Short mmCIF file of C-alpha atoms in Angstrom, two decimals:
data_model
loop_
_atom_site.label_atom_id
_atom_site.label_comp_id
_atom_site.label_asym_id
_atom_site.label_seq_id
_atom_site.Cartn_x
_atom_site.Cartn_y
_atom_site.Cartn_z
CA UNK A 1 160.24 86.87 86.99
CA UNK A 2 156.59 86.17 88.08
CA UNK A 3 154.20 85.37 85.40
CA UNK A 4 150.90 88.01 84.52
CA UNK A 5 148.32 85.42 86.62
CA UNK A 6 145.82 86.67 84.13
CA UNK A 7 146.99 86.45 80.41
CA UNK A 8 145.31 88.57 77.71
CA UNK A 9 143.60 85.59 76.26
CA UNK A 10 142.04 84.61 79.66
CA UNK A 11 141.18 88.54 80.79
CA UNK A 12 137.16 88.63 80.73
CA UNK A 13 135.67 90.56 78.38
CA UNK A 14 132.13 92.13 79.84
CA UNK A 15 130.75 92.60 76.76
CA UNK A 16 130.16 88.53 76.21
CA UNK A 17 128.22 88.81 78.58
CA UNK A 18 124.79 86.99 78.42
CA UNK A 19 122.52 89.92 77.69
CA UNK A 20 120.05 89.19 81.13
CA UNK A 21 123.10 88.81 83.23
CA UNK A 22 124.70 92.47 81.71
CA UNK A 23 120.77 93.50 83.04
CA UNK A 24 120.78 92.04 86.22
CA UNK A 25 124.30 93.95 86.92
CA UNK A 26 123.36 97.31 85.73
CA UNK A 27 119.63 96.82 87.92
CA UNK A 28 122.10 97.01 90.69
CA UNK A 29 122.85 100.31 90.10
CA UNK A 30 119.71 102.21 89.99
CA UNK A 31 117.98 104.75 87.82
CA UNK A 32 120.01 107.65 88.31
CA UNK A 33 123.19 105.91 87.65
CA UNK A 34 121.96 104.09 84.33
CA UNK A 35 120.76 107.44 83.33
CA UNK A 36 123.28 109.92 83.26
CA UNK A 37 126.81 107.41 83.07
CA UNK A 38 125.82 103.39 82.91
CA UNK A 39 123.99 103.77 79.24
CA UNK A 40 126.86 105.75 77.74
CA UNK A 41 130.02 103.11 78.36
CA UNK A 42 129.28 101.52 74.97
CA UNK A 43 126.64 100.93 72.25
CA UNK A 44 125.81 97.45 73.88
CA UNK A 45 124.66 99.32 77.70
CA UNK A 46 122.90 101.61 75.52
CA UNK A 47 120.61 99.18 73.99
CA UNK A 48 120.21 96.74 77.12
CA UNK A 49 119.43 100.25 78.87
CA UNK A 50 116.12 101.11 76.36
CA UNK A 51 114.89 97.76 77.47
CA UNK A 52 111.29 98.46 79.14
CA UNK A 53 111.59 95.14 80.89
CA UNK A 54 114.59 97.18 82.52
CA UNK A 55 112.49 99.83 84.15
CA UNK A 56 109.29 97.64 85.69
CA UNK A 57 111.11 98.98 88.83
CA UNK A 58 112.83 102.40 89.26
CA UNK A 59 114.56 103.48 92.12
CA UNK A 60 115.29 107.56 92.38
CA UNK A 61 117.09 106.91 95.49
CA UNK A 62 119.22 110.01 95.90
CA UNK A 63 119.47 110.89 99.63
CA UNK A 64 118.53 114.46 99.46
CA UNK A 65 122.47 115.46 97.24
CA UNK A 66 121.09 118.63 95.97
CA UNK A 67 124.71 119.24 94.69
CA UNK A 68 123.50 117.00 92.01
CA UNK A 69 124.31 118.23 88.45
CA UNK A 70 121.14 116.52 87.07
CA UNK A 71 117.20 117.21 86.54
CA UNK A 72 115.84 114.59 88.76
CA UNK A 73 112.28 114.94 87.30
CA UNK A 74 113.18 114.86 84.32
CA UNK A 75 115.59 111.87 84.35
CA UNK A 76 112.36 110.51 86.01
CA UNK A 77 110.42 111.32 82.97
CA UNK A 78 112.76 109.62 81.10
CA UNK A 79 112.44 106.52 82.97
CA UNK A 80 108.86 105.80 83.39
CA UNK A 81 109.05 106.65 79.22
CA UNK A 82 110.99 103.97 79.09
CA UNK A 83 109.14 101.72 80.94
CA UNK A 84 106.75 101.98 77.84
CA UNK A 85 103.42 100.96 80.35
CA UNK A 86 105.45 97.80 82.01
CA UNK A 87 106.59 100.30 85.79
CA UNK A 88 105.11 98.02 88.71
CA UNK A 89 107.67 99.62 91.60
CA UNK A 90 108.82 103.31 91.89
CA UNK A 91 110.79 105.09 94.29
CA UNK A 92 110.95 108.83 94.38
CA UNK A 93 113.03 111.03 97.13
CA UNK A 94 113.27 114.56 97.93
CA UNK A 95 112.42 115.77 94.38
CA UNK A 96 109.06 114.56 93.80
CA UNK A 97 106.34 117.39 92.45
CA UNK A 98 102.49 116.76 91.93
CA UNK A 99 103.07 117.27 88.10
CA UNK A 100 105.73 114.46 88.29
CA UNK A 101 103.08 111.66 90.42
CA UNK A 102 100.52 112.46 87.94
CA UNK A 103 102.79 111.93 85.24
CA UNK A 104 104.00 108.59 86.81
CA UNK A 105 100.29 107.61 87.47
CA UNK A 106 98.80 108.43 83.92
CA UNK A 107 101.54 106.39 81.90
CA UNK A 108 101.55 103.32 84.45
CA UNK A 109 98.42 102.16 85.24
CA UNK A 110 99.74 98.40 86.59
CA UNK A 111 101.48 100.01 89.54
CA UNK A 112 101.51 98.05 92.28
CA UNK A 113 104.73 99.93 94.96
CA UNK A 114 104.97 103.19 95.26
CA UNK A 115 107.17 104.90 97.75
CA UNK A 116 107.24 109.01 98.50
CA UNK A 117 110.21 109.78 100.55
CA UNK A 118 110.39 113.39 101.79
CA UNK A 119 108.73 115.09 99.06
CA UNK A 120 107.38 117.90 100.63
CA UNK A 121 105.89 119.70 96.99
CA UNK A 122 103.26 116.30 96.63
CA UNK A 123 100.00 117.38 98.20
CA UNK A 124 97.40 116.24 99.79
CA UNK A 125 95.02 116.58 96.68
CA UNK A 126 98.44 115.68 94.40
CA UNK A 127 98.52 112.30 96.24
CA UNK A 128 94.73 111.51 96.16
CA UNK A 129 94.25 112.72 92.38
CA UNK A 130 96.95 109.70 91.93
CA UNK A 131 95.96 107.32 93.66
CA UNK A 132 92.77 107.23 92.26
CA UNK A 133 94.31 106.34 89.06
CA UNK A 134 95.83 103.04 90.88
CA UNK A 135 93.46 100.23 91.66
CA UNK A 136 96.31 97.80 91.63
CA UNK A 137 98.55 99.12 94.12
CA UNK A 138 99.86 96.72 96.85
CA UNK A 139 102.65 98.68 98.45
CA UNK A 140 102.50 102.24 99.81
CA UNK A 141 105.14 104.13 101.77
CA UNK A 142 104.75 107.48 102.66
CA UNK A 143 108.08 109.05 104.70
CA UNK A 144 108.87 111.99 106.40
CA UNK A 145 105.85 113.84 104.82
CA UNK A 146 102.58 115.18 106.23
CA UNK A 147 99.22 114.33 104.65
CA UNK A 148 96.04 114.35 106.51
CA UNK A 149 93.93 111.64 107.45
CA UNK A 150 91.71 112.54 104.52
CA UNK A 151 94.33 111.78 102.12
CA UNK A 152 94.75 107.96 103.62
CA UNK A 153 90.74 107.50 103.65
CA UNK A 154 90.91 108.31 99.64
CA UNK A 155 93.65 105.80 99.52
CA UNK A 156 92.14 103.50 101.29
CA UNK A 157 89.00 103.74 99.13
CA UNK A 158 90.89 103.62 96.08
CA UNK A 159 93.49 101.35 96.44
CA UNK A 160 91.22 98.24 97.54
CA UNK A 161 94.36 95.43 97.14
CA UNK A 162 96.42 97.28 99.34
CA UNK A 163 97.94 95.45 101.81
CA UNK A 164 101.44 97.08 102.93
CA UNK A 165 101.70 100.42 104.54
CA UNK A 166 104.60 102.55 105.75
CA UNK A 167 104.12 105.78 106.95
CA UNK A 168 106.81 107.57 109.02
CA UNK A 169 105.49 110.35 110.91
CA UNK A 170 108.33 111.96 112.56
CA UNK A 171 107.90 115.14 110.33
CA UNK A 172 104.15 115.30 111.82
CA UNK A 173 104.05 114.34 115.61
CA UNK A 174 104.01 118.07 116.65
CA UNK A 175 105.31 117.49 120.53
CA UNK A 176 103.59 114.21 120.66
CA UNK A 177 100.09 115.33 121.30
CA UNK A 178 97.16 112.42 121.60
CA UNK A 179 96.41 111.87 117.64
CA UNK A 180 94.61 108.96 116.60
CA UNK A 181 93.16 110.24 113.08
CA UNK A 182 95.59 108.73 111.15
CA UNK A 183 94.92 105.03 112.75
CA UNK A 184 91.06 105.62 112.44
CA UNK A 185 91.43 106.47 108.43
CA UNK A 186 93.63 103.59 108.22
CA UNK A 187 91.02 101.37 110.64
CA UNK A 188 88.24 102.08 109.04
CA UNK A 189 89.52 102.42 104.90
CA UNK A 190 92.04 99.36 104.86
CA UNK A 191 90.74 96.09 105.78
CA UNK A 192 93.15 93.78 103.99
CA UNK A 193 96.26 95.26 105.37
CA UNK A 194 99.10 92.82 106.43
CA UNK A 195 102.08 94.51 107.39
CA UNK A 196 101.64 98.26 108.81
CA UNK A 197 104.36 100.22 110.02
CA UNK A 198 103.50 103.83 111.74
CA UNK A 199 106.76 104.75 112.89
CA UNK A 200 107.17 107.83 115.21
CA UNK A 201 103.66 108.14 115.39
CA UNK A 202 101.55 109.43 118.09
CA UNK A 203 99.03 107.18 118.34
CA UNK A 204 97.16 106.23 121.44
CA UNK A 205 95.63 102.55 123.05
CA UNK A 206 92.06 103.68 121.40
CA UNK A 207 93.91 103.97 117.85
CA UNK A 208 95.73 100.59 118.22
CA UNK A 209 92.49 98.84 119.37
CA UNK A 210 91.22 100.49 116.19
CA UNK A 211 93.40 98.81 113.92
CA UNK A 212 93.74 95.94 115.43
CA UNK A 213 89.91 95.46 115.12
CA UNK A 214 89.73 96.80 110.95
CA UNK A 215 92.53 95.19 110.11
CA UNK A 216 91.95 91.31 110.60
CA UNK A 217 94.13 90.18 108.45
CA UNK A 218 97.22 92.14 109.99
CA UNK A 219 100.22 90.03 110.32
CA UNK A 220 103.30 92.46 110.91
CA UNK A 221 102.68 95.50 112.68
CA UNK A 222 105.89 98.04 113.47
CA UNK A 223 105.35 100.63 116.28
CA UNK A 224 108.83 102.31 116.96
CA UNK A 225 108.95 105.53 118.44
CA UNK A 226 105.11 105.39 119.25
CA UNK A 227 105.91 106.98 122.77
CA UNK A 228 101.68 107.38 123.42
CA UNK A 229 101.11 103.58 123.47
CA UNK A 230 101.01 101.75 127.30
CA UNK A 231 100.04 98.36 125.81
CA UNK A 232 99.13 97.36 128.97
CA UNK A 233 96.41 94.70 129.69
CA UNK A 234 94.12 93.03 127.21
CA UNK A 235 95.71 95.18 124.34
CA UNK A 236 99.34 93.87 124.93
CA UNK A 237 98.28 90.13 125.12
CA UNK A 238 96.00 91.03 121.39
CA UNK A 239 98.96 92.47 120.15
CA UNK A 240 101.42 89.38 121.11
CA UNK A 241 98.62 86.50 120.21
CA UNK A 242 97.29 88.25 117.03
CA UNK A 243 100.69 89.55 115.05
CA UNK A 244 103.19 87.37 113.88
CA UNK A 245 105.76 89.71 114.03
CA UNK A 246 105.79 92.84 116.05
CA UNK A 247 107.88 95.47 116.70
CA UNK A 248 107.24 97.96 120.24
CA UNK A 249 107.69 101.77 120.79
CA UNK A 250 110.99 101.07 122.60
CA UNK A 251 112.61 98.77 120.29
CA UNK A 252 115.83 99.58 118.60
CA UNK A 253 116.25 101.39 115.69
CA UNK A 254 119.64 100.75 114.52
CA UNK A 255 118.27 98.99 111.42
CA UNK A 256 116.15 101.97 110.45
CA UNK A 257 117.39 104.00 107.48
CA UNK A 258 116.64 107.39 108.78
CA UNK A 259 117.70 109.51 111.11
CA UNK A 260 115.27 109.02 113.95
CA UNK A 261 114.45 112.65 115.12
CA UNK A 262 114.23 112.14 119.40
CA UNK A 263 113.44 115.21 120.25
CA UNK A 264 113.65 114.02 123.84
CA UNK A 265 111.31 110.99 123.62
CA UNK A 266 112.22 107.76 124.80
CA UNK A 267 114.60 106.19 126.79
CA UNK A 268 117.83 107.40 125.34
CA UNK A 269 119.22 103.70 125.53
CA UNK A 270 117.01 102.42 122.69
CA UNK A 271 118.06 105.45 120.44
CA UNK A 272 121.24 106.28 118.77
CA UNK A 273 121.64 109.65 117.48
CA UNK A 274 122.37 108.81 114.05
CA UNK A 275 121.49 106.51 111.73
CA UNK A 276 123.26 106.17 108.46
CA UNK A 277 120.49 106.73 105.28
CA UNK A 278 120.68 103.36 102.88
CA UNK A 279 119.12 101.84 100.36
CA UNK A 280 115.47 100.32 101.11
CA UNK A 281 115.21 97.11 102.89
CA UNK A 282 112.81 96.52 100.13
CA UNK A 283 114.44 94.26 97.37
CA UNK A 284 113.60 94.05 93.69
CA UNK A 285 110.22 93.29 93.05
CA UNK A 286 109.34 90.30 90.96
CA UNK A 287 105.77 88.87 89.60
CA UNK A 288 105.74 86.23 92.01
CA UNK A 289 108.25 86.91 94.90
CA UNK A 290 108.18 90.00 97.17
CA UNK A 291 109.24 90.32 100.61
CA UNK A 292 110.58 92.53 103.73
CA UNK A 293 113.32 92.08 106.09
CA UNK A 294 113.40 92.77 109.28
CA UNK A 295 116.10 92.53 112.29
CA UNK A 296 116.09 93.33 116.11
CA UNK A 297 112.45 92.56 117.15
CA UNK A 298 110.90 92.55 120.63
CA UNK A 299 110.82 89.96 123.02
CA UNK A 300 107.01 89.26 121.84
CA UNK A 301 108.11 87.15 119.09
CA UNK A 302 111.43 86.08 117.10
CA UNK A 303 111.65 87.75 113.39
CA UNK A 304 112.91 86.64 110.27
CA UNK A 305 112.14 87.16 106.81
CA UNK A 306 108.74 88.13 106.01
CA UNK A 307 106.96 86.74 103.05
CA UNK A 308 103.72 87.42 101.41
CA UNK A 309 101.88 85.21 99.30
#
């Protein structure tokens, strides 16, 4: 008869844990998950879980379940609360309201990520009034929502340290019709940019050269599904001398965590027709160490790992 490899004296007991390492496990599982099971499994969870130091970065990531038995705005509430002023990094999806940003940005003034992923209730004037209220924001995505050009000249203004943008326009490009507005606000409001993405944007040459000539400091620059762009010429060479790592209109997507909308533009053998949602290539921010990753570049350059200082 075979022996039990694992007696009862040598089974591992998860509550010895060291506290930081029971933290660093339930970090893994994001905000919704600590909120409505994680912090119930026993009094020990509980107590690690009304840590602040546990929600300097929140992650709402939900994927648009709206068969969700739980008050996302609330459970929000809850965890910027909890944060007690210490919330550097949040994530909303889907649910986000302009009550619930101004809530966020009136209890956590230190800031410095802040990512809006289809939220379609924020506002233009919702997402100016709270950005105003963030001088020390670093990181700003904005996803699958429409805001005017406006809206990124008051960020731009307000939000002087910025240096990472995402915006995904997909949700905006109506047909693909010439549109450089959005690059000129960003040209002419965000001079210490280093790593811009304007995916599915429709952009032309004039509102690349724009950029390219306000943002001097711009090291990573991602241009997928940018179907208006010829970057032919003198603009092509800028593009492949001046950034580090760059990513073209026709470069693959497979690495993207939304579904890239074609709607007929492109060559159909640089698009799939799905791509699975995930979690964002963004890791865990720390004080001193915060970085993208990137895969599948252009032939412009090879792409790793990209760092700021």
């Amino acid at each position: 008869m075979e022996s039990n490899p694992i007696s009862g004296d040598e089974a591992r007991n998860w509550l010895e844990l060291p506290a930081d390492i029971t933290s660093m496990i339930l970090l893994k599982l994001g905000a919704i998950e600590i909120l409505s099971s994680a912090q119930s499994v026993c009094s020990l969870w509980r107590k690690i879980c009304k840590d602040p130091l546990m929600w300097r970065v929140v992650d709402m990531h939900n994927m648009g379940e709206w068969d969700m038995d739980y008050d996302l705005e609330q459970m929000c509430i809850q965890a910027v609360d909890r944060s007690c002023g210490e919330l550097i990094d949040i994530n909303i999806q889907y649910f986000g309201t302009n009550e619930l940003l101004q809530y966020i940005t009136q209890s956590s003034n230190q800031l410095r990520r802040l990512r809006i992923v289809r939220c379609h209730s924020i506002t233009d004037t919702g997402l100016s009034e709270a950005v105003s209220k963030l001088p020390l924001l670093e990181h700003l995505e904005i996803s699958l929502c429409s805001f005017t050009e406006k809206t990124l000249e008051t960020v731009g203004r307000c939000c002087r340290l910025l240096k990472s943008l995402k915006l995904d326009c997909q949700d905006c490009r109506r047909g693909m019709i010439d549109c450089d507005r959005d690059a000129i606000a960003i040209a002419e409001n965000m001079p210490n940019l280093r790593y811009l993405q304007i995916f599915g944007s429709s952009l032309t040459d004039r509102g690349l050269q724009a950029i390219l000539d306000g943002c001097p400091d711009l090291e990573s620059l991602d241009l997928r599904q940018c179907f208006n762009l010829d970057l032919v010429g003198q603009l092509g060479v800028e593009c492949a001398e001046r950034i580090k790592h760059l990513r073209l209109p026709h470069d693959p997507t497979d690495d993207y965590e939304f579904i890239v909308e074609t709607d007929g533009f492109g060559d159909d053998d640089s698009l799939d027709e799905d791509y699975p949602s995930g979690f964002s290539d963004i890791d865990f921010l720390t004080e001193d160490d915060d970085y993208y990753e990137w895969s599948g570049g252009s032939n412009f350059s090879d792409y790793a790992d990209f760092y700021f200082d």
